[in-house]
Structures are given as C-alpha cells and as structure tokens.
Short mmCIF file of C-alpha atoms in Angstrom, two decimals:
data_model
loop_
_atom_site.label_atom_id
_atom_site.label_comp_id
_atom_site.label_asym_id
_atom_site.label_seq_id
_atom_site.Cartn_x
_atom_site.Cartn_y
_atom_site.Cartn_z
CA UNK A 270 112.31 85.57 86.30
CA UNK A 271 112.16 89.65 88.04
CA UNK A 272 109.64 89.95 85.60
CA UNK A 273 107.08 87.82 86.71
CA UNK A 274 107.98 88.82 90.04
CA UNK A 275 107.02 92.39 89.76
CA UNK A 276 103.57 91.34 87.84
CA UNK A 277 102.70 88.84 91.19
CA UNK A 278 103.35 92.03 93.03
CA UNK A 279 101.34 93.83 90.72
CA UNK A 280 98.36 91.51 91.43
CA UNK A 281 98.92 90.82 94.71
CA UNK A 282 98.93 94.48 96.09
CA UNK A 283 95.80 94.71 94.60
CA UNK A 284 94.37 91.82 96.54
CA UNK A 285 95.82 93.01 99.38
CA UNK A 286 94.35 96.41 99.37
CA UNK A 287 90.95 94.96 98.59
CA UNK A 288 91.02 92.72 101.65
CA UNK A 289 92.77 94.87 103.32
CA UNK A 290 96.08 93.26 103.87
CA UNK A 291 100.05 93.83 102.92
CA UNK A 292 102.22 91.96 100.58
CA UNK A 293 105.40 91.70 102.54
CA UNK A 294 107.58 89.49 99.60
CA UNK A 295 107.28 87.46 97.01
CA UNK A 296 109.19 84.88 95.35
CA UNK A 297 109.19 82.02 92.66
CA UNK A 298 112.02 79.36 93.40
CA UNK A 299 113.24 76.20 91.92
CA UNK A 300 112.43 73.69 94.49
CA UNK A 301 113.33 69.98 93.83
CA UNK A 302 111.37 69.34 90.32
CA UNK A 303 108.95 71.89 91.42
CA UNK A 304 108.39 75.32 90.65
CA UNK A 305 107.50 77.43 93.97
CA UNK A 306 105.08 80.73 93.77
CA UNK A 307 105.12 81.74 97.73
CA UNK A 308 103.96 85.13 98.47
CA UNK A 309 104.22 86.67 101.94
CA UNK A 310 101.06 88.18 103.42
CA UNK A 311 100.38 90.40 106.47
CA UNK A 312 97.04 91.64 107.82
CA UNK A 313 96.11 93.76 111.27
CA UNK A 314 96.44 91.49 113.70
CA UNK A 315 98.91 89.56 112.73
CA UNK A 316 97.76 86.69 108.71
CA UNK A 317 96.16 83.22 109.86
CA UNK A 318 94.97 80.21 107.92
CA UNK A 319 92.17 82.14 106.92
CA UNK A 320 93.61 84.96 105.69
CA UNK A 321 96.00 82.80 104.25
CA UNK A 322 92.98 80.62 102.44
CA UNK A 323 91.25 83.94 101.05
CA UNK A 324 94.35 85.76 100.03
CA UNK A 325 94.90 82.31 97.90
CA UNK A 326 92.10 81.53 96.42
CA UNK A 327 91.55 84.86 94.93
CA UNK A 328 95.10 85.56 93.68
CA UNK A 329 95.10 82.16 92.29
CA UNK A 330 92.18 83.00 90.36
CA UNK A 331 92.93 86.02 88.71
CA UNK A 332 96.94 85.27 88.41
CA UNK A 333 95.79 82.37 86.65
CA UNK A 334 93.10 84.41 83.71
CA UNK A 335 96.43 85.97 82.98
CA UNK A 336 99.04 82.82 82.28
CA UNK A 337 102.38 84.15 83.28
CA UNK A 338 103.79 81.59 84.59
CA UNK A 339 103.84 78.86 81.08
CA UNK A 340 105.05 75.85 83.56
CA UNK A 341 103.70 74.01 86.95
CA UNK A 342 103.79 75.34 89.80
CA UNK A 343 102.84 75.78 93.27
CA UNK A 344 101.43 78.64 94.45
CA UNK A 345 101.71 78.76 98.55
CA UNK A 346 100.65 81.98 100.70
CA UNK A 347 102.04 82.43 104.23
CA UNK A 348 102.74 85.02 106.92
CA UNK A 349 106.29 86.52 107.18
CA UNK A 350 106.60 83.73 110.62
CA UNK A 351 108.06 85.34 113.87
CA UNK A 352 111.17 84.36 113.29
CA UNK A 353 111.80 86.04 109.68
CA UNK A 354 115.16 87.76 108.86
CA UNK A 355 113.95 91.07 106.77
CA UNK A 356 115.54 91.40 103.72
CA UNK A 357 113.38 93.46 100.92
CA UNK A 358 112.54 97.16 100.79
CA UNK A 359 109.07 96.18 101.06
CA UNK A 360 109.63 94.09 104.55
CA UNK A 361 112.06 97.00 105.98
CA UNK A 362 108.94 99.82 105.35
CA UNK A 363 105.99 97.75 105.82
CA UNK A 364 107.81 96.68 109.71
CA UNK A 365 108.42 100.82 110.17
CA UNK A 366 107.11 101.61 114.03
CA UNK A 367 108.23 97.74 115.31
CA UNK A 368 110.44 96.51 117.40
CA UNK A 369 113.15 94.43 115.53
CA UNK A 370 116.47 92.46 116.61
CA UNK A 371 119.56 93.50 115.31
CA UNK A 372 123.12 90.81 115.10
CA UNK A 373 126.02 93.17 113.23
CA UNK A 374 129.17 91.63 112.53
CA UNK A 375 130.95 94.15 113.93
CA UNK A 376 129.75 96.62 117.14
CA UNK A 377 127.69 100.59 115.74
CA UNK A 378 127.97 102.62 118.71
CA UNK A 379 128.94 99.83 121.45
CA UNK A 380 126.35 97.18 120.35
CA UNK A 381 126.72 94.00 118.78
CA UNK A 382 123.13 92.58 119.86
CA UNK A 383 120.49 94.45 120.19
CA UNK A 384 116.59 94.88 119.79
CA UNK A 385 115.14 98.77 118.76
CA UNK A 386 112.29 100.55 117.30
CA UNK A 387 112.56 100.30 113.04
CA UNK A 388 112.48 104.09 112.53
CA UNK A 389 113.44 104.13 108.56
CA UNK A 390 114.65 102.84 105.79
CA UNK A 391 116.71 104.63 102.54
CA UNK A 392 119.93 103.25 100.36
CA UNK A 393 120.23 99.33 102.23
CA UNK A 394 120.16 101.02 105.62
CA UNK A 395 117.92 101.01 108.18
CA UNK A 396 117.54 104.30 110.96
CA UNK A 397 116.74 102.56 114.81
CA UNK A 398 116.35 103.67 118.04
CA UNK A 399 117.84 101.61 120.44
CA UNK A 400 119.07 102.93 124.10
CA UNK A 401 117.48 106.28 123.71
CA UNK A 402 120.12 106.96 120.46
CA UNK A 403 119.30 106.97 116.63
CA UNK A 404 121.75 105.03 114.68
CA UNK A 405 122.08 104.15 110.91
CA UNK A 406 122.73 100.74 110.26
CA UNK A 407 123.94 99.48 106.38
CA UNK A 408 122.19 96.08 105.91
CA UNK A 409 125.20 94.72 105.12
CA UNK A 410 126.66 95.19 108.56
CA UNK A 411 124.02 93.25 110.03
CA UNK A 412 123.93 89.08 110.60
CA UNK A 413 120.14 89.11 110.74
CA UNK A 414 117.55 92.27 111.65
CA UNK A 415 114.31 90.58 112.49
CA UNK A 416 111.70 91.03 114.11
CA UNK A 417 111.40 90.97 117.92
CA UNK A 418 109.44 88.13 119.27
CA UNK A 419 108.96 86.78 122.83
CA UNK A 420 106.95 84.85 124.45
CA UNK A 421 104.63 85.63 127.12
CA UNK A 422 105.11 90.08 126.38
#
C-alpha cells in the first residue's frame, strides 16, 4: 500500500501545482467493506467545496487512466479542517509559519498546553516559538499539535 500512496502523492502533487493548491495528506483505508482514498488539500485562503470538487475531477481523471488501485474504491477530497491534528512531515512542513496549539504529555520549559508559531520540522521534532522563546519538541512527546483556531479572532 505504501507504493500506492507514493503514486497518489506523485499524481496529486502535479495536479495541485497546476491548480495552485497543496496536497497536505493522503490515506488509503479500508472502512467497513469499502476502500477509501482520502486526499486532503489546501489552497490560498483555504480549500472549500469548489476547490475540492475541481481537484477531485482532475485527479480522478488522471488516476483512473493508470489503474493503480485494482479494487473498487471511493475517492474523497477534503480540506484538512480547522481541528486537524498534524501528524506527517508533509503537514508540519506545509504549515511552517502558522500558529499551532500544543498539548504535551509532560511540561517543557514550564509549559504543557500552549499556542506557538511553528518555525520548523526535522527528524520528528518541531521547532516552535512561544512566549518569546524557541523550543524544540519531539512529536512523540505531544498529545497533539494542531492548527490554532479561535472563532472571531
């Protein structure tokens, strides 16, 4: 399945580049009796229904020609969502410069739950700026790291 996802990213990235979108993540999962290929995209100002539909049509046309997934599957294209927990290198690198919410298993620099600006990602460690300090946090020490979102902010 890893080879399949690599091919999905290869095709999806080319289509995203043409549309001026970014592919944030992709997964192929068995859900119940169905296989679901889910691709998460982002666009300048966010990815809404129109962007997802446009991407889905372009991807589906190209991907089906190659017949990479032999069994029946459903294609879902979605935006990452405001409450999405970041988990892949691709996601962390995509959101560098954005504000994130972090909850740790154990406090680092006296902080256990805080918001920060994501400054970098390397070797499963994020580099963030919080309270005027730069902090390195191994992803394994975080309960979650997700995009910061507050209504009316």
